[in-house]
Amino acid sequence: MAFGRRRKDRAETGYVPQEQETDTEAAETGTGPQTGPFDVADRPSEEGYVDLGALRIAATQGLALRLEVEEKTKRVVAVTLDMDGSSLQLQAFAAPKSETLWDEIRGQIVKSVSSQGGTADELEGRLGTELLARVPAQAQDGSKGYRVARFVGVDGPRWFLRGVFGGPAAMNPEAAAPLEEVFRNVVVVRGDAPLPPRDLLQLTLPRDASPLPKRGEEAAKPEPPKRGPEITTIG
């Protein structure tokens, strides 16, 4: 199968980003910049947000979140947001002061997808330069197909935020719009501690959340586990 980190026609990929207001247009109309995610210095207030340590997520009706725990270290490594059958996984990393990471990380994602026999197409989307990846997968009925994921990234002041859209939001602009709005309103709390570039920023349970179930215990809702335990619903 041919593989390339190429830009493809939007009609060919099936994902058609909508036009959005530019920063200049926003300034001229007095609406302010619409270029989140934000650094905590720009959005210091916690009001209306769920505090997860390195990330703050705007409370949104119908949005559920799950913290993903690394089995070996028991540390929280990602947060996944679920809404209307779509998902958005978020991870925040330390970054150098004078360098950006997204260009290099895109290349690494391409290599990873390629090693699995998949393809990744680079697009200019509503959240900047994105990757639309297709990885071979087998359905429950045994038929072969592809798992589609849409990767986005934002370089901030000494941090990098990566998002991965799954489900209908990976391909359908209408389905993606609500989670894109959530992504734009994320606040990243880098902290002052010196960290090597690419180190994960520490995620924590929200203060009002129940503790994660211990091994062998059932969660409050006996649903099949996905990538992590569901801990709370936002909104």
Short mmCIF file of N, CA, C and O in Angstrom, two decimals, residues 85-221:
data_model
loop_
_atom_site.label_atom_id
_atom_site.label_comp_id
_atom_site.label_asym_id
_atom_site.label_seq_id
_atom_site.Cartn_x
_atom_site.Cartn_y
_atom_site.Cartn_z
N GLY A 85 -21.14 10.12 20.68
CA GLY A 85 -20.55 9.04 19.92
C GLY A 85 -19.17 9.31 19.38
O GLY A 85 -18.54 8.43 18.78
N SER A 86 -18.64 10.53 19.58
CA SER A 86 -17.29 10.88 19.16
C SER A 86 -16.40 11.05 20.39
O SER A 86 -16.88 11.19 21.51
N SER A 87 -15.09 11.02 20.16
CA SER A 87 -14.15 11.16 21.27
C SER A 87 -13.02 12.12 20.90
O SER A 87 -12.72 12.33 19.73
N LEU A 88 -12.41 12.68 21.93
CA LEU A 88 -11.24 13.54 21.78
C LEU A 88 -10.28 13.21 22.91
O LEU A 88 -10.59 13.43 24.08
N GLN A 89 -9.12 12.64 22.57
CA GLN A 89 -8.10 12.35 23.56
C GLN A 89 -7.12 13.52 23.63
O GLN A 89 -6.68 14.03 22.59
N LEU A 90 -6.78 13.94 24.84
CA LEU A 90 -5.88 15.07 25.04
C LEU A 90 -4.67 14.65 25.86
O LEU A 90 -4.80 13.93 26.86
N GLN A 91 -3.49 15.12 25.43
CA GLN A 91 -2.26 14.95 26.18
C GLN A 91 -1.46 16.25 26.09
O GLN A 91 -1.35 16.84 25.01
N ALA A 92 -0.91 16.68 27.22
CA ALA A 92 -0.10 17.89 27.26
C ALA A 92 1.33 17.53 27.63
O ALA A 92 1.57 16.70 28.51
N PHE A 93 2.29 18.16 26.94
CA PHE A 93 3.70 17.85 27.13
C PHE A 93 4.49 19.13 27.39
O PHE A 93 4.11 20.22 26.94
N ALA A 94 5.62 18.98 28.09
CA ALA A 94 6.56 20.08 28.23
C ALA A 94 7.24 20.31 26.88
O ALA A 94 7.43 19.39 26.09
N ALA A 95 7.60 21.56 26.61
CA ALA A 95 8.23 21.91 25.34
C ALA A 95 9.33 22.94 25.59
O ALA A 95 9.32 23.66 26.59
N PRO A 96 10.31 23.02 24.67
CA PRO A 96 11.37 24.02 24.82
C PRO A 96 10.83 25.43 24.71
O PRO A 96 9.77 25.66 24.11
N LYS A 97 11.56 26.40 25.24
CA LYS A 97 11.13 27.79 25.18
C LYS A 97 11.12 28.33 23.76
O LYS A 97 10.23 29.08 23.37
N SER A 98 12.12 27.94 22.99
CA SER A 98 12.32 28.58 21.68
C SER A 98 12.07 27.65 20.50
O SER A 98 12.41 28.00 19.38
N GLU A 99 11.49 26.49 20.74
CA GLU A 99 11.24 25.56 19.65
C GLU A 99 9.79 25.08 19.69
O GLU A 99 9.15 25.08 20.74
N THR A 100 9.29 24.67 18.53
CA THR A 100 7.97 24.06 18.45
C THR A 100 8.13 22.57 18.19
O THR A 100 9.16 22.12 17.68
N LEU A 101 7.10 21.80 18.53
CA LEU A 101 7.19 20.35 18.44
C LEU A 101 6.27 19.73 17.39
O LEU A 101 6.52 18.61 16.94
N TRP A 102 5.21 20.44 16.99
CA TRP A 102 4.18 19.81 16.19
C TRP A 102 4.69 19.30 14.85
O TRP A 102 4.31 18.20 14.40
N ASP A 103 5.56 20.03 14.18
CA ASP A 103 6.09 19.57 12.89
C ASP A 103 6.81 18.23 13.04
O ASP A 103 6.60 17.29 12.26
N GLU A 104 7.66 18.13 14.05
CA GLU A 104 8.42 16.90 14.28
C GLU A 104 7.51 15.76 14.72
O GLU A 104 7.66 14.62 14.27
N ILE A 105 6.55 16.06 15.58
CA ILE A 105 5.66 15.02 16.08
C ILE A 105 4.78 14.47 14.96
O ILE A 105 4.50 13.27 14.90
N ARG A 106 4.36 15.33 14.04
CA ARG A 106 3.59 14.83 12.90
C ARG A 106 4.38 13.79 12.12
O ARG A 106 3.84 12.76 11.70
N GLY A 107 5.67 14.05 11.93
CA GLY A 107 6.50 13.09 11.22
C GLY A 107 6.59 11.76 11.95
O GLY A 107 6.57 10.69 11.33
N GLN A 108 6.65 11.81 13.28
CA GLN A 108 6.71 10.58 14.06
C GLN A 108 5.39 9.81 13.99
O GLN A 108 5.39 8.58 13.94
N ILE A 109 4.28 10.54 13.98
CA ILE A 109 2.98 9.87 13.85
C ILE A 109 2.87 9.18 12.50
O ILE A 109 2.39 8.04 12.39
N VAL A 110 3.34 9.86 11.45
CA VAL A 110 3.32 9.27 10.11
C VAL A 110 4.09 7.96 10.08
O VAL A 110 3.64 6.95 9.54
N LYS A 111 5.28 7.95 10.69
CA LYS A 111 6.09 6.73 10.71
C LYS A 111 5.39 5.62 11.49
O LYS A 111 5.42 4.46 11.08
N SER A 112 4.77 5.98 12.60
CA SER A 112 4.07 4.97 13.40
C SER A 112 2.90 4.37 12.64
O SER A 112 2.71 3.15 12.63
N VAL A 113 2.11 5.23 12.00
CA VAL A 113 0.97 4.75 11.22
C VAL A 113 1.44 3.89 10.06
O VAL A 113 0.88 2.83 9.76
N SER A 114 2.51 4.31 9.42
CA SER A 114 3.07 3.56 8.29
C SER A 114 3.51 2.17 8.72
O SER A 114 3.32 1.18 8.01
N SER A 115 4.13 2.07 9.90
CA SER A 115 4.62 0.79 10.39
C SER A 115 3.48 -0.20 10.65
O SER A 115 3.71 -1.40 10.70
N GLN A 116 2.27 0.33 10.82
CA GLN A 116 1.10 -0.51 11.03
C GLN A 116 0.34 -0.79 9.73
O GLN A 116 -0.75 -1.36 9.75
N GLY A 117 0.94 -0.37 8.61
CA GLY A 117 0.31 -0.61 7.32
C GLY A 117 -0.75 0.40 6.96
O GLY A 117 -1.58 0.17 6.07
N GLY A 118 -0.75 1.55 7.65
CA GLY A 118 -1.77 2.56 7.40
C GLY A 118 -1.25 3.73 6.60
O GLY A 118 -0.11 3.74 6.12
N THR A 119 -2.10 4.74 6.46
CA THR A 119 -1.74 5.95 5.74
C THR A 119 -2.10 7.16 6.60
O THR A 119 -2.99 7.10 7.44
N ALA A 120 -1.40 8.26 6.36
CA ALA A 120 -1.68 9.51 7.07
C ALA A 120 -1.57 10.66 6.08
O ALA A 120 -0.55 10.80 5.41
N ASP A 121 -2.61 11.46 5.98
CA ASP A 121 -2.66 12.58 5.04
C ASP A 121 -2.64 13.89 5.80
O ASP A 121 -3.39 14.08 6.76
N GLU A 122 -1.78 14.80 5.38
CA GLU A 122 -1.67 16.10 6.03
C GLU A 122 -2.66 17.07 5.41
O GLU A 122 -2.73 17.22 4.19
N LEU A 123 -3.43 17.74 6.26
CA LEU A 123 -4.48 18.66 5.82
C LEU A 123 -4.34 19.99 6.55
O LEU A 123 -3.81 20.05 7.66
N GLU A 124 -4.84 21.04 5.94
CA GLU A 124 -5.02 22.31 6.63
C GLU A 124 -6.48 22.37 7.06
O GLU A 124 -7.38 22.55 6.23
N GLY A 125 -6.73 22.17 8.33
CA GLY A 125 -8.09 22.09 8.83
C GLY A 125 -8.47 23.26 9.69
O GLY A 125 -7.76 24.28 9.75
N ARG A 126 -9.57 23.14 10.38
CA ARG A 126 -10.07 24.22 11.20
C ARG A 126 -9.21 24.48 12.43
O ARG A 126 -9.31 25.54 13.06
N LEU A 127 -8.36 23.51 12.78
CA LEU A 127 -7.49 23.67 13.94
C LEU A 127 -6.02 23.74 13.52
O LEU A 127 -5.13 23.43 14.29
N GLY A 128 -5.79 24.15 12.27
CA GLY A 128 -4.42 24.27 11.77
C GLY A 128 -4.03 23.03 10.97
O GLY A 128 -4.87 22.35 10.39
N THR A 129 -2.73 22.76 10.94
CA THR A 129 -2.23 21.60 10.20
C THR A 129 -2.57 20.33 10.96
O THR A 129 -2.24 20.20 12.14
N GLU A 130 -3.22 19.39 10.29
CA GLU A 130 -3.71 18.17 10.92
C GLU A 130 -3.22 16.95 10.16
O GLU A 130 -2.74 17.05 9.04
N LEU A 131 -3.36 15.79 10.78
CA LEU A 131 -3.11 14.52 10.12
C LEU A 131 -4.38 13.68 10.20
O LEU A 131 -4.98 13.54 11.28
N LEU A 132 -4.79 13.14 9.07
CA LEU A 132 -5.91 12.21 9.03
C LEU A 132 -5.33 10.83 8.77
O LEU A 132 -4.81 10.56 7.69
N ALA A 133 -5.38 9.97 9.78
CA ALA A 133 -4.72 8.67 9.71
C ALA A 133 -5.75 7.55 9.58
O ALA A 133 -6.82 7.59 10.19
N ARG A 134 -5.39 6.57 8.79
CA ARG A 134 -6.20 5.35 8.63
C ARG A 134 -5.31 4.15 8.93
O ARG A 134 -4.30 3.94 8.26
N VAL A 135 -5.70 3.36 9.93
CA VAL A 135 -4.92 2.19 10.34
C VAL A 135 -5.76 0.94 10.14
O VAL A 135 -6.94 0.91 10.55
N PRO A 136 -5.22 -0.10 9.50
CA PRO A 136 -5.99 -1.33 9.30
C PRO A 136 -6.52 -1.87 10.62
O PRO A 136 -5.82 -1.88 11.64
N ALA A 137 -7.76 -2.31 10.62
CA ALA A 137 -8.38 -2.84 11.82
C ALA A 137 -9.39 -3.91 11.43
O ALA A 137 -9.88 -3.93 10.30
N GLN A 138 -9.70 -4.78 12.36
CA GLN A 138 -10.65 -5.86 12.12
C GLN A 138 -11.91 -5.61 12.93
O GLN A 138 -11.84 -5.37 14.14
N ALA A 139 -13.05 -5.65 12.28
CA ALA A 139 -14.32 -5.43 12.95
C ALA A 139 -14.71 -6.66 13.79
O ALA A 139 -14.09 -7.73 13.67
N GLN A 140 -15.72 -6.50 14.62
CA GLN A 140 -16.15 -7.60 15.48
C GLN A 140 -16.65 -8.79 14.68
O GLN A 140 -16.56 -9.93 15.15
N ASP A 141 -17.17 -8.55 13.49
CA ASP A 141 -17.64 -9.65 12.67
C ASP A 141 -16.53 -10.31 11.86
O ASP A 141 -16.78 -11.20 11.04
N GLY A 142 -15.30 -9.85 12.06
CA GLY A 142 -14.17 -10.45 11.38
C GLY A 142 -13.78 -9.77 10.08
O GLY A 142 -12.73 -10.08 9.50
N SER A 143 -14.61 -8.87 9.60
CA SER A 143 -14.30 -8.18 8.36
C SER A 143 -13.17 -7.17 8.57
O SER A 143 -12.97 -6.66 9.68
N LYS A 144 -12.41 -6.90 7.52
CA LYS A 144 -11.29 -5.99 7.60
C LYS A 144 -11.70 -4.59 7.16
O LYS A 144 -12.47 -4.42 6.23
N GLY A 145 -11.15 -3.61 7.83
CA GLY A 145 -11.44 -2.23 7.49
C GLY A 145 -10.35 -1.33 8.02
O GLY A 145 -9.19 -1.75 8.15
N TYR A 146 -10.72 -0.09 8.35
CA TYR A 146 -9.75 0.89 8.84
C TYR A 146 -10.31 1.61 10.06
O TYR A 146 -11.51 1.88 10.14
N ARG A 147 -9.41 1.91 10.99
CA ARG A 147 -9.75 2.79 12.10
C ARG A 147 -9.21 4.17 11.75
O ARG A 147 -8.02 4.33 11.43
N VAL A 148 -10.07 5.17 11.78
CA VAL A 148 -9.70 6.52 11.37
C VAL A 148 -9.49 7.40 12.60
O VAL A 148 -10.30 7.38 13.53
N ALA A 149 -8.41 8.16 12.60
CA ALA A 149 -8.13 9.09 13.69
C ALA A 149 -7.61 10.39 13.09
O ALA A 149 -6.87 10.39 12.11
N ARG A 150 -8.00 11.50 13.69
CA ARG A 150 -7.60 12.82 13.24
C ARG A 150 -6.74 13.47 14.32
O ARG A 150 -7.20 13.70 15.44
N PHE A 151 -5.48 13.74 14.00
CA PHE A 151 -4.52 14.28 14.95
C PHE A 151 -4.39 15.80 14.76
O PHE A 151 -4.21 16.27 13.65
N VAL A 152 -4.45 16.53 15.87
CA VAL A 152 -4.23 17.97 15.85
C VAL A 152 -3.21 18.30 16.93
O VAL A 152 -3.02 17.56 17.90
N GLY A 153 -2.52 19.42 16.77
CA GLY A 153 -1.52 19.82 17.75
C GLY A 153 -1.40 21.32 17.85
O GLY A 153 -1.59 22.05 16.87
N VAL A 154 -1.08 21.80 19.05
CA VAL A 154 -0.90 23.23 19.30
C VAL A 154 0.36 23.43 20.12
O VAL A 154 0.54 22.81 21.17
N ASP A 155 1.26 24.28 19.62
CA ASP A 155 2.46 24.66 20.35
C ASP A 155 2.18 25.91 21.17
O ASP A 155 1.82 26.96 20.62
N GLY A 156 2.31 25.81 22.48
CA GLY A 156 2.10 26.95 23.37
C GLY A 156 3.40 27.38 24.02
O GLY A 156 4.47 26.88 23.67
N PRO A 157 3.34 28.30 24.97
CA PRO A 157 4.54 28.74 25.68
C PRO A 157 5.06 27.66 26.63
O PRO A 157 4.49 27.44 27.69
N ARG A 158 6.09 26.94 26.20
CA ARG A 158 6.73 25.87 26.98
C ARG A 158 5.83 24.65 27.14
O ARG A 158 6.08 23.82 28.01
N TRP A 159 4.80 24.53 26.30
CA TRP A 159 3.98 23.33 26.32
C TRP A 159 3.51 22.99 24.91
O TRP A 159 3.49 23.83 24.01
N PHE A 160 3.14 21.74 24.75
CA PHE A 160 2.55 21.27 23.50
C PHE A 160 1.32 20.44 23.85
O PHE A 160 1.36 19.59 24.74
N LEU A 161 0.22 20.69 23.15
CA LEU A 161 -1.03 19.97 23.38
C LEU A 161 -1.39 19.17 22.14
O LEU A 161 -1.46 19.73 21.03
N ARG A 162 -1.60 17.86 22.32
CA ARG A 162 -2.00 17.00 21.21
C ARG A 162 -3.43 16.52 21.43
O ARG A 162 -3.80 16.14 22.53
N GLY A 163 -4.22 16.55 20.36
CA GLY A 163 -5.57 16.03 20.40
C GLY A 163 -5.76 14.98 19.33
O GLY A 163 -5.21 15.08 18.24
N VAL A 164 -6.54 13.94 19.65
CA VAL A 164 -6.85 12.88 18.68
C VAL A 164 -8.36 12.70 18.64
O VAL A 164 -8.96 12.28 19.64
N PHE A 165 -8.97 13.04 17.52
CA PHE A 165 -10.41 12.87 17.35
C PHE A 165 -10.70 11.47 16.83
O PHE A 165 -10.04 10.99 15.90
N GLY A 166 -11.70 10.83 17.41
CA GLY A 166 -12.12 9.51 16.97
C GLY A 166 -13.62 9.45 16.77
O GLY A 166 -14.36 10.35 17.17
N GLY A 167 -14.08 8.38 16.13
CA GLY A 167 -15.51 8.25 15.85
C GLY A 167 -15.92 9.18 14.72
O GLY A 167 -15.09 9.60 13.90
N PRO A 168 -17.19 9.57 14.66
CA PRO A 168 -17.65 10.45 13.58
C PRO A 168 -16.87 11.75 13.48
O PRO A 168 -16.70 12.30 12.39
N ALA A 169 -16.35 12.27 14.60
CA ALA A 169 -15.62 13.54 14.59
C ALA A 169 -14.32 13.47 13.81
O ALA A 169 -13.75 14.51 13.46
N ALA A 170 -13.82 12.27 13.52
CA ALA A 170 -12.59 12.14 12.75
C ALA A 170 -12.79 12.50 11.29
O ALA A 170 -11.84 12.91 10.61
N MET A 171 -14.03 12.37 10.80
CA MET A 171 -14.28 12.56 9.37
C MET A 171 -15.39 13.56 9.08
O MET A 171 -15.40 14.19 8.03
N ASN A 172 -16.33 13.69 9.99
CA ASN A 172 -17.53 14.49 9.73
C ASN A 172 -17.42 15.86 10.40
O ASN A 172 -17.41 15.95 11.62
N PRO A 173 -17.34 16.95 9.63
CA PRO A 173 -17.20 18.28 10.22
C PRO A 173 -18.32 18.64 11.17
O PRO A 173 -18.09 19.27 12.21
N GLU A 174 -19.54 18.26 10.84
CA GLU A 174 -20.68 18.59 11.71
C GLU A 174 -20.55 17.87 13.05
O GLU A 174 -20.80 18.46 14.11
N ALA A 175 -20.16 16.60 13.00
CA ALA A 175 -19.99 15.84 14.24
C ALA A 175 -18.79 16.36 15.04
O ALA A 175 -18.77 16.28 16.27
N ALA A 176 -17.78 16.88 14.34
CA ALA A 176 -16.56 17.35 15.00
C ALA A 176 -16.74 18.69 15.69
O ALA A 176 -16.02 18.99 16.66
N ALA A 177 -17.66 19.50 15.22
CA ALA A 177 -17.77 20.88 15.68
C ALA A 177 -17.87 21.03 17.20
O ALA A 177 -17.16 21.86 17.78
N PRO A 178 -18.73 20.26 17.91
CA PRO A 178 -18.83 20.45 19.37
C PRO A 178 -17.52 20.14 20.09
O PRO A 178 -17.13 20.87 21.01
N LEU A 179 -16.83 19.07 19.70
CA LEU A 179 -15.57 18.73 20.35
C LEU A 179 -14.46 19.70 19.96
O LEU A 179 -13.55 19.96 20.74
N GLU A 180 -14.52 20.24 18.74
CA GLU A 180 -13.54 21.25 18.36
C GLU A 180 -13.69 22.48 19.24
O GLU A 180 -12.70 23.11 19.63
N GLU A 181 -14.93 22.84 19.56
CA GLU A 181 -15.16 23.99 20.44
C GLU A 181 -14.59 23.71 21.83
O GLU A 181 -14.00 24.59 22.47
N VAL A 182 -14.75 22.47 22.32
CA VAL A 182 -14.16 22.09 23.59
C VAL A 182 -12.64 22.22 23.53
O VAL A 182 -12.00 22.75 24.44
N PHE A 183 -12.06 21.74 22.43
CA PHE A 183 -10.61 21.81 22.26
C PHE A 183 -10.12 23.25 22.28
O PHE A 183 -9.11 23.56 22.92
N ARG A 184 -10.83 24.13 21.59
CA ARG A 184 -10.42 25.54 21.54
C ARG A 184 -10.47 26.21 22.90
O ARG A 184 -9.81 27.22 23.13
N ASN A 185 -11.26 25.67 23.82
CA ASN A 185 -11.40 26.29 25.14
C ASN A 185 -10.56 25.63 26.21
O ASN A 185 -10.63 26.01 27.38
N VAL A 186 -9.75 24.64 25.85
CA VAL A 186 -8.86 24.00 26.82
C VAL A 186 -7.84 25.01 27.33
O VAL A 186 -7.32 25.83 26.57
N VAL A 187 -7.57 24.95 28.62
CA VAL A 187 -6.53 25.78 29.24
C VAL A 187 -5.41 24.85 29.71
O VAL A 187 -5.66 23.86 30.40
N VAL A 188 -4.17 25.16 29.32
CA VAL A 188 -3.02 24.36 29.70
C VAL A 188 -2.28 25.05 30.85
O VAL A 188 -1.97 26.24 30.77
N VAL A 189 -2.01 24.29 31.91
CA VAL A 189 -1.29 24.80 33.08
C VAL A 189 0.09 24.14 33.08
O VAL A 189 0.26 23.02 33.55
N ARG A 190 1.07 24.83 32.55
CA ARG A 190 2.42 24.26 32.41
C ARG A 190 3.12 24.13 33.74
O ARG A 190 3.84 23.15 34.00
N GLY A 191 2.97 25.09 34.63
CA GLY A 191 3.72 25.07 35.89
C GLY A 191 5.13 25.58 35.68
O GLY A 191 5.61 25.73 34.56
N ASP A 192 5.83 25.83 36.78
CA ASP A 192 7.17 26.40 36.73
C ASP A 192 8.28 25.36 36.86
O ASP A 192 9.45 25.69 36.71
N ALA A 193 7.94 24.13 37.17
CA ALA A 193 8.96 23.11 37.38
C ALA A 193 9.73 22.83 36.09
O ALA A 193 9.12 22.72 35.02
N PRO A 194 11.05 22.73 36.16
CA PRO A 194 11.82 22.38 34.96
C PRO A 194 11.55 20.95 34.55
O PRO A 194 11.62 20.03 35.37
N LEU A 195 11.22 20.75 33.29
CA LEU A 195 10.92 19.42 32.77
C LEU A 195 11.60 19.23 31.43
O LEU A 195 11.68 20.17 30.63
N PRO A 196 12.07 18.03 31.14
CA PRO A 196 12.64 17.76 29.82
C PRO A 196 11.56 17.91 28.75
O PRO A 196 10.40 17.59 29.00
N PRO A 197 11.92 18.40 27.58
CA PRO A 197 10.95 18.47 26.49
C PRO A 197 10.31 17.11 26.22
O PRO A 197 10.98 16.09 26.30
N ARG A 198 9.02 17.12 25.97
CA ARG A 198 8.21 15.94 25.65
C ARG A 198 7.76 15.16 26.88
O ARG A 198 7.05 14.18 26.75
N ASP A 199 8.18 15.56 28.07
CA ASP A 199 7.65 14.94 29.28
C ASP A 199 6.17 15.28 29.41
O ASP A 199 5.76 16.43 29.20
N LEU A 200 5.36 14.29 29.78
CA LEU A 200 3.95 14.54 30.00
C LEU A 200 3.75 15.48 31.18
O LEU A 200 4.40 15.33 32.22
N LEU A 201 2.85 16.43 31.02
CA LEU A 201 2.47 17.27 32.14
C LEU A 201 1.48 16.49 33.01
O LEU A 201 0.64 15.74 32.50
N GLN A 202 1.56 16.70 34.31
CA GLN A 202 0.83 15.87 35.26
C GLN A 202 -0.67 16.15 35.24
O GLN A 202 -1.12 17.28 35.46
N LEU A 203 -1.44 15.11 34.98
CA LEU A 203 -2.90 15.18 35.06
C LEU A 203 -3.34 14.58 36.39
O LEU A 203 -2.73 13.64 36.90
N THR A 204 -4.42 15.13 36.94
CA THR A 204 -4.92 14.66 38.23
C THR A 204 -6.44 14.53 38.17
O THR A 204 -7.10 15.09 37.29
N LEU A 205 -7.00 13.80 39.13
CA LEU A 205 -8.44 13.70 39.26
C LEU A 205 -9.02 15.05 39.65
O LEU A 205 -8.41 15.79 40.44
N PRO A 206 -10.19 15.41 39.13
CA PRO A 206 -10.84 16.64 39.61
C PRO A 206 -11.21 16.49 41.07
O PRO A 206 -11.43 15.39 41.57
N ARG A 207 -11.26 17.60 41.75
CA ARG A 207 -11.45 17.57 43.20
C ARG A 207 -12.76 16.90 43.61
O ARG A 207 -12.85 16.29 44.67
N ASP A 208 -13.81 17.01 42.78
CA ASP A 208 -15.11 16.47 43.16
C ASP A 208 -15.38 15.10 42.55
O ASP A 208 -16.50 14.61 42.57
N ALA A 209 -14.34 14.45 42.02
CA ALA A 209 -14.54 13.15 41.37
C ALA A 209 -14.38 12.02 42.36
O ALA A 209 -13.67 12.12 43.36
N SER A 210 -15.05 10.91 42.08
CA SER A 210 -14.88 9.71 42.88
C SER A 210 -13.54 9.08 42.53
O SER A 210 -13.05 9.22 41.41
N PRO A 211 -12.92 8.35 43.48
CA PRO A 211 -11.64 7.70 43.17
C PRO A 211 -11.81 6.64 42.12
O PRO A 211 -12.89 6.06 41.97
N LEU A 212 -10.73 6.37 41.39
CA LEU A 212 -10.78 5.34 40.36
C LEU A 212 -10.97 3.97 41.02
O LEU A 212 -10.47 3.72 42.11
N PRO A 213 -11.71 3.06 40.39
CA PRO A 213 -11.91 1.74 40.98
C PRO A 213 -10.60 0.97 41.07
O PRO A 213 -9.74 1.06 40.19
N LYS A 214 -10.42 0.22 42.15
CA LYS A 214 -9.24 -0.60 42.31
C LYS A 214 -9.35 -1.85 41.46
O LYS A 214 -10.42 -2.23 41.01
N ARG A 215 -8.21 -2.52 41.27
CA ARG A 215 -8.21 -3.75 40.49
C ARG A 215 -9.17 -4.76 41.10
O ARG A 215 -9.16 -5.01 42.30
N GLY A 216 -10.02 -5.36 40.29
CA GLY A 216 -10.97 -6.35 40.76
C GLY A 216 -12.30 -5.77 41.18
O GLY A 216 -13.28 -6.50 41.35
N GLU A 217 -12.37 -4.45 41.36
CA GLU A 217 -13.63 -3.81 41.72
C GLU A 217 -14.36 -3.35 40.48
O GLU A 217 -13.74 -2.97 39.48
N GLU A 218 -15.68 -3.37 40.52
CA GLU A 218 -16.48 -2.92 39.39
C GLU A 218 -16.71 -1.42 39.50
O GLU A 218 -16.87 -0.88 40.58
N ALA A 219 -16.74 -0.77 38.37
CA ALA A 219 -17.08 0.64 38.34
C ALA A 219 -18.55 0.81 38.63
O ALA A 219 -19.33 -0.14 38.61
N ALA A 220 -18.95 2.06 38.90
CA ALA A 220 -20.35 2.31 39.25
C ALA A 220 -21.28 1.92 38.12
O ALA A 220 -22.37 1.43 38.34
N LYS A 221 -20.84 2.12 36.87
CA LYS A 221 -21.64 1.74 35.72
C LYS A 221 -20.99 0.55 35.05
O LYS A 221 -19.85 0.64 34.57
#
